[in-house]
XYZ file of C-alpha atoms in Angstrom:
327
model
C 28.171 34.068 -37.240
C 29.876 33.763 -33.891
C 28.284 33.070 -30.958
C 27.739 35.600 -28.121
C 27.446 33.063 -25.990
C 31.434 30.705 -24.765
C 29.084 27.260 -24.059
C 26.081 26.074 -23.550
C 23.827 23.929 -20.978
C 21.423 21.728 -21.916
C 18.506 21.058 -19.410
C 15.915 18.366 -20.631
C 12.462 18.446 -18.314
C 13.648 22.548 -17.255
C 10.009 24.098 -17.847
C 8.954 23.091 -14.444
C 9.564 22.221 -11.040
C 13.221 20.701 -10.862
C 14.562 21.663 -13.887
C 13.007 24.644 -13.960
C 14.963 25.817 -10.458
C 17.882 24.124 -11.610
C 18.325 26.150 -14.913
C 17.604 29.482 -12.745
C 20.512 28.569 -10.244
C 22.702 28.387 -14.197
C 21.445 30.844 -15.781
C 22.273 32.968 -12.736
C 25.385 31.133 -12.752
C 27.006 31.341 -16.114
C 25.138 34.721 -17.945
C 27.674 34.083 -20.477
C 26.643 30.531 -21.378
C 23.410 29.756 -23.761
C 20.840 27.494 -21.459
C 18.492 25.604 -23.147
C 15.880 24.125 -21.125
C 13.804 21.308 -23.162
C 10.447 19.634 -23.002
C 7.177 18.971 -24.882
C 5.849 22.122 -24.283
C 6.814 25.371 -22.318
C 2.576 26.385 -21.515
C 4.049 28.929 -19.165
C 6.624 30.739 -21.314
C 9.241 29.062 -18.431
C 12.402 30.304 -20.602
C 11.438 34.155 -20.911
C 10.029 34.046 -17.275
C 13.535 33.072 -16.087
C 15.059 35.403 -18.539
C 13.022 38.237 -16.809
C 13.487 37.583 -13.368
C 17.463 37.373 -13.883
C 17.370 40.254 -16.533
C 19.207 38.530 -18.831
C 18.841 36.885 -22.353
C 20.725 33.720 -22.204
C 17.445 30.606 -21.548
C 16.014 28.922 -24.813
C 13.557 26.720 -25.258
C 13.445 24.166 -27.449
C 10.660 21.592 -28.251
C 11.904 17.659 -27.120
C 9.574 14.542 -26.647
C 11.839 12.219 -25.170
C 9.595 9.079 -25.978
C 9.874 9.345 -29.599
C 13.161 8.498 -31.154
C 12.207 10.402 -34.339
C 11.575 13.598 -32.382
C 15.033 13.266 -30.678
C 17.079 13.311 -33.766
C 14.398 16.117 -34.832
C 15.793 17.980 -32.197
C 19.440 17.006 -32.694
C 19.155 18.627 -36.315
C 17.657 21.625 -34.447
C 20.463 21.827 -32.114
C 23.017 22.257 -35.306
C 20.828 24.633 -36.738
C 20.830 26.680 -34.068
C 24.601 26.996 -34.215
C 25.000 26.700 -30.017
C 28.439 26.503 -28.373
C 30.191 23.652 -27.605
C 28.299 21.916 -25.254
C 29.368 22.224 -21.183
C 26.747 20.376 -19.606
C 23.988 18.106 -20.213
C 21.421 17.970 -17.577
C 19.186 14.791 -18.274
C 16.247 15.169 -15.572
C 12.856 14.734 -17.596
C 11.299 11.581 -16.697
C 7.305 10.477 -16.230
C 5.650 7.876 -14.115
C 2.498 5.938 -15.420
C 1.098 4.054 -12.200
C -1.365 1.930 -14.107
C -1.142 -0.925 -16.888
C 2.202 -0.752 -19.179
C 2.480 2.174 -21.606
C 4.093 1.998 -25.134
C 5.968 4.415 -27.301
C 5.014 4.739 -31.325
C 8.302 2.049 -31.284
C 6.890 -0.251 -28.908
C 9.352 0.555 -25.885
C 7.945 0.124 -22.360
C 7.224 4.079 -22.027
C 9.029 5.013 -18.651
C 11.997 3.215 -19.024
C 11.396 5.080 -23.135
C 11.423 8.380 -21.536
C 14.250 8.375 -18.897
C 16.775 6.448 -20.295
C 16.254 5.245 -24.200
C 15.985 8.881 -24.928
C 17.746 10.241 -22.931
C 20.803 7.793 -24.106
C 19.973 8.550 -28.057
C 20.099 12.520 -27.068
C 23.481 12.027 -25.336
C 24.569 9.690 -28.233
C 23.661 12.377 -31.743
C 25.015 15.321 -29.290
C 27.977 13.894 -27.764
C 30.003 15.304 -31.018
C 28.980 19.029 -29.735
C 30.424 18.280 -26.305
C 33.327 20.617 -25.380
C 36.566 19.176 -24.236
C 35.805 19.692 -20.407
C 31.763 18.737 -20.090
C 30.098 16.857 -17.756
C 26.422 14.951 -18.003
C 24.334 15.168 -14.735
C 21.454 12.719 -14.730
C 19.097 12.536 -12.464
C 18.084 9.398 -10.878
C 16.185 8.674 -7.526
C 16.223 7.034 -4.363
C 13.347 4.745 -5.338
C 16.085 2.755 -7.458
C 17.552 1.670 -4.193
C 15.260 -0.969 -2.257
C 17.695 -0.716 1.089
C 15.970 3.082 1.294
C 13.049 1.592 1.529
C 10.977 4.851 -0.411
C 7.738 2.610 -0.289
C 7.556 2.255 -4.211
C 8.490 -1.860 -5.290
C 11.702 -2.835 -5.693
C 13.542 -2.324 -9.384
C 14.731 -4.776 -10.791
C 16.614 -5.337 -13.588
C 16.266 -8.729 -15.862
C 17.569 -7.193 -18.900
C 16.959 -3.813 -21.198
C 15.177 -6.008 -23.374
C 12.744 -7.538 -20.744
C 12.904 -4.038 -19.926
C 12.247 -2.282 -22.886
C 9.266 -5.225 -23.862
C 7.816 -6.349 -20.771
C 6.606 -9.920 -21.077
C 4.927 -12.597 -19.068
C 4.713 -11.406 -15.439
C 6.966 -8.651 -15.848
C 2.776 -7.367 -17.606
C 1.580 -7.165 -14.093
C 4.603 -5.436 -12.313
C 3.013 -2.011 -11.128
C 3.963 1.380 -12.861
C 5.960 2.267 -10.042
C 7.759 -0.798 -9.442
C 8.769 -0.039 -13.260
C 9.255 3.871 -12.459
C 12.134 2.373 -9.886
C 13.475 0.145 -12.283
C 13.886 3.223 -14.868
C 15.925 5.389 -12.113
C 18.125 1.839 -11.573
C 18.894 1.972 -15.286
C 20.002 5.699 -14.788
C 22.454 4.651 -12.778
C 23.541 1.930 -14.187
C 24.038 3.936 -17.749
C 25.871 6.653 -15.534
C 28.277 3.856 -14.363
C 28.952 2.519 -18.099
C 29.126 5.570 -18.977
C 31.724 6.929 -16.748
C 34.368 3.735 -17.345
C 34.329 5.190 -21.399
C 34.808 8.717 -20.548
C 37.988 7.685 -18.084
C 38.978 5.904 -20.950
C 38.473 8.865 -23.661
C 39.979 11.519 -20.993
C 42.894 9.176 -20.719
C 43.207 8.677 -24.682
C 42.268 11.887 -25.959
C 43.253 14.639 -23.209
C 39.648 15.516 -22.848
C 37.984 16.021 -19.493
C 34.887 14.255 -19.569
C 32.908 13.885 -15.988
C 29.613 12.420 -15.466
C 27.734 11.853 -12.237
C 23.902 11.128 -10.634
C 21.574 12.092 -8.379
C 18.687 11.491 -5.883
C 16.566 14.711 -5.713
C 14.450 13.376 -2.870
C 10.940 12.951 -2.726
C 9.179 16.583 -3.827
C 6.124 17.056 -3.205
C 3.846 19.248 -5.590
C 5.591 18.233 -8.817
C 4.796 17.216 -11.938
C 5.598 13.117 -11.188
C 1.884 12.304 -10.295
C 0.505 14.020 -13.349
C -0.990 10.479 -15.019
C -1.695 9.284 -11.397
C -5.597 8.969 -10.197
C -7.700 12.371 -9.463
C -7.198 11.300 -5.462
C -3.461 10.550 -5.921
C -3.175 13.843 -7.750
C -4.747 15.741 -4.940
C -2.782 14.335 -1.905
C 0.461 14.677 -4.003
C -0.285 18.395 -4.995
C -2.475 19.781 -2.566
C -1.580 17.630 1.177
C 1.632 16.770 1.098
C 3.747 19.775 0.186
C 2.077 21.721 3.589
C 3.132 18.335 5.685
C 6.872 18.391 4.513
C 8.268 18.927 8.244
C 6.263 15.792 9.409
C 7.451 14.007 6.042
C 10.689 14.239 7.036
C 10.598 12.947 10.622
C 8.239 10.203 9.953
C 9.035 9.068 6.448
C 12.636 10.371 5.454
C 14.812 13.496 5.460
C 15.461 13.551 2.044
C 11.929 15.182 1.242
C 12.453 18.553 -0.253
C 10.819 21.466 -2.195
C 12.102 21.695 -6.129
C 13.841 24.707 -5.578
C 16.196 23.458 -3.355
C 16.812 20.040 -4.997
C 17.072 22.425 -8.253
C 20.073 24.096 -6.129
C 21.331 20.773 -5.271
C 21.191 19.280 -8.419
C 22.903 22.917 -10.338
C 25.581 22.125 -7.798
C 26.805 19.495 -9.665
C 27.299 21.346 -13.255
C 28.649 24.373 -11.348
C 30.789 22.035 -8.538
C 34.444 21.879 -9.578
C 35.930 18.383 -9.879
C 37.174 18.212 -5.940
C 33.723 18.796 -5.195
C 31.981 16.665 -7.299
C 33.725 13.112 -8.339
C 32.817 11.537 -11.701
C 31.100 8.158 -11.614
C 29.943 8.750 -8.427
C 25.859 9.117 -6.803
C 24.690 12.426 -5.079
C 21.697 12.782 -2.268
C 21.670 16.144 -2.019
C 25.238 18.015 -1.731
C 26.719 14.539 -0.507
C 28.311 11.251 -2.230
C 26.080 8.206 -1.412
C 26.543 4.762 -2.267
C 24.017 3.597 -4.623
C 21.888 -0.121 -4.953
C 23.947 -2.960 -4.479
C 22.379 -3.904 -8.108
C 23.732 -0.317 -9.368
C 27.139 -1.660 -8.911
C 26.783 -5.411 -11.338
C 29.145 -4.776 -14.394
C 27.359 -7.050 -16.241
C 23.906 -5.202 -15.920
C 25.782 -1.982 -16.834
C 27.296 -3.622 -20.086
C 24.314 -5.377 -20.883
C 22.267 -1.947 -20.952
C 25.079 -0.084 -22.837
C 25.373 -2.687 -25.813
C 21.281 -3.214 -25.846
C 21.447 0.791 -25.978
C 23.674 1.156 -28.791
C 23.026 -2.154 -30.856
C 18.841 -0.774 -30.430
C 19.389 2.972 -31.328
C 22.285 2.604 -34.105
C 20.559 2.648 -37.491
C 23.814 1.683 -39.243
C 27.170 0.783 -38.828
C 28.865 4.681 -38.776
C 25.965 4.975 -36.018
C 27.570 2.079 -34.383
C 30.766 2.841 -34.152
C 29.602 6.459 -32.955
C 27.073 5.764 -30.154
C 29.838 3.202 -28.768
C 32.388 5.719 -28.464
C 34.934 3.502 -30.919
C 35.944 6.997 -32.518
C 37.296 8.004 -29.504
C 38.070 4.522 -27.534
């Protein structure tokens, strides 16, 4: 049965606080396109709440645990199932901090770097079929990836996805932020690998494949801190959000609420191609040069081929989650 809907818009993270404005700002947007905003759980009903303040019918949500790799292609079956239109956008913002001793996933992968980019990069890899001909992938990074902003995390770093992926040695004892940074580097640097194969494809192909990433700012009151102490939680919830204006003048201007960062970050799905240039790093509504370490080829080709060589299960995987189809 046909679609009522001419594409859809895929928002991971969407039930709350960023993605949750974002999707509003698309569902507004494109009434005509099916949304589907996707996390581990929707508690608060987030995709009827946004279908009854717009009046409209077009948000879905859809179950997605980004640190399990079985649950991804779970939800990659779904997404056929469900019979959705060709894909316009993929919004990859869901991502978790864990300040204290190194996490795992059920596959034994370093569990923030797991969540925002190993899933993230097997979600892009099973759906990347569904994508229409002109689609573009938004991921959202952060500032703390950059150590010349000075956002008073540690510094990422990037050894290797491997070291990444299985911390060993003294990369135990680097703090869960310090490894929170180094996850939003790898965003970046994926974004980067990323875009050289789509210019490629587009070139090949006639397609018009764009991908791009952002810095949402610091935002107080979010979800970030939720595995952070009782204390943390409370200054990050309850103190800072009502000291934004002196946030800004003593720490940084980017510090924002998640509505407006949601509008910023919409912006580029909605933004039309002189606005918004592919392979390139948004603060706000502006272009920004990344990390100096954003920019190393060799970091960005060493995370795509650890990507696809760790998530292919077999050699048609291969050749599809490196693009050789279309390269």
């Amino acid at each position: 049965m046909a679609s009522k809907f001419h594409r859809s818009i895929l928002v991971t993270g969407g039930t709350a606080n960023l993605g949750y404005q974002c999707t509003i700002n698309l569902a507004r947007r494109y009434p005509d396109y099916q949304i589907v905003i996707a996390s581990r759980s929707d508690p608060d009903s987030s995709a009827e709440s946004i279908n009854r303040l717009l009046s409209q019918k077009n948000v879905k949500f859809l179950q997605l645990d980004l640190s399990s790799l079985a649950q991804v292609r779970s939800f990659a079956v779904e997404w056929e199932a469900n019979q959705f239109p060709p894909i316009y956008s993929l919004v990859f913002n869901a991502a978790l901090q864990f300040p204290g001793d190194v996490q795992y996933t059920d596959a034994g992968f370093e569990k923030t770097f797991a969540i925002s980019h190993i899933g993230h990069a097997l979600l892009f890899s099973l759906l990347r079929p569904h994508l229409a001909d002109t689609a573009r992938v938004v991921i959202v990074s952060s500032g703390t990836h950059d150590p010349a902003q000075k956002s008073g995390l540690p510094d990422a770093y990037y050894s290797s996805a491997e070291e990444i992926a299985h911390p060993k040695g003294d990369a135990l004892k680097n703090n869960g932020r310090q490894r929170y940074a180094t996850a939003k580097l790898t965003n970046v640097l994926y974004t980067y690998a990323l875009h050289r194969r789509f210019e490629a494809i587009n070139k090949k192909t006639g397609k018009h494949w764009t991908i791009a990433a952002f810095d949402p700012g610091l935002m107080p009151g979010t979800g970030l801190a939720r595995d952070a102490t009782g204390f943390e939680r409370f200054l990050w919830l309850k103190v800072l959000p009502k000291i934004m204006p002196l946030l800004r003048l003593l720490f940084s201007p980017n510090v924002h609420t998640a509505e407006y960062s949601g509008q910023m970050l919409a912006r580029l799905v909605t933004g039309s191609d002189e606005e918004i240039g592919s392979g390139k790093y948004y603060e706000e509504n502006r272009q920004i040069k990344s990390s100096d370490a954003s920019y190393d080829k060799d970091k960005q080709e060493d995370l795509w081929k650890w990507t696809v060589k760790t998530l292919a299960k077999n050699d048609s995987e291969m050749s599809l989650f490196d693009l050789k189809d279309l390269l």
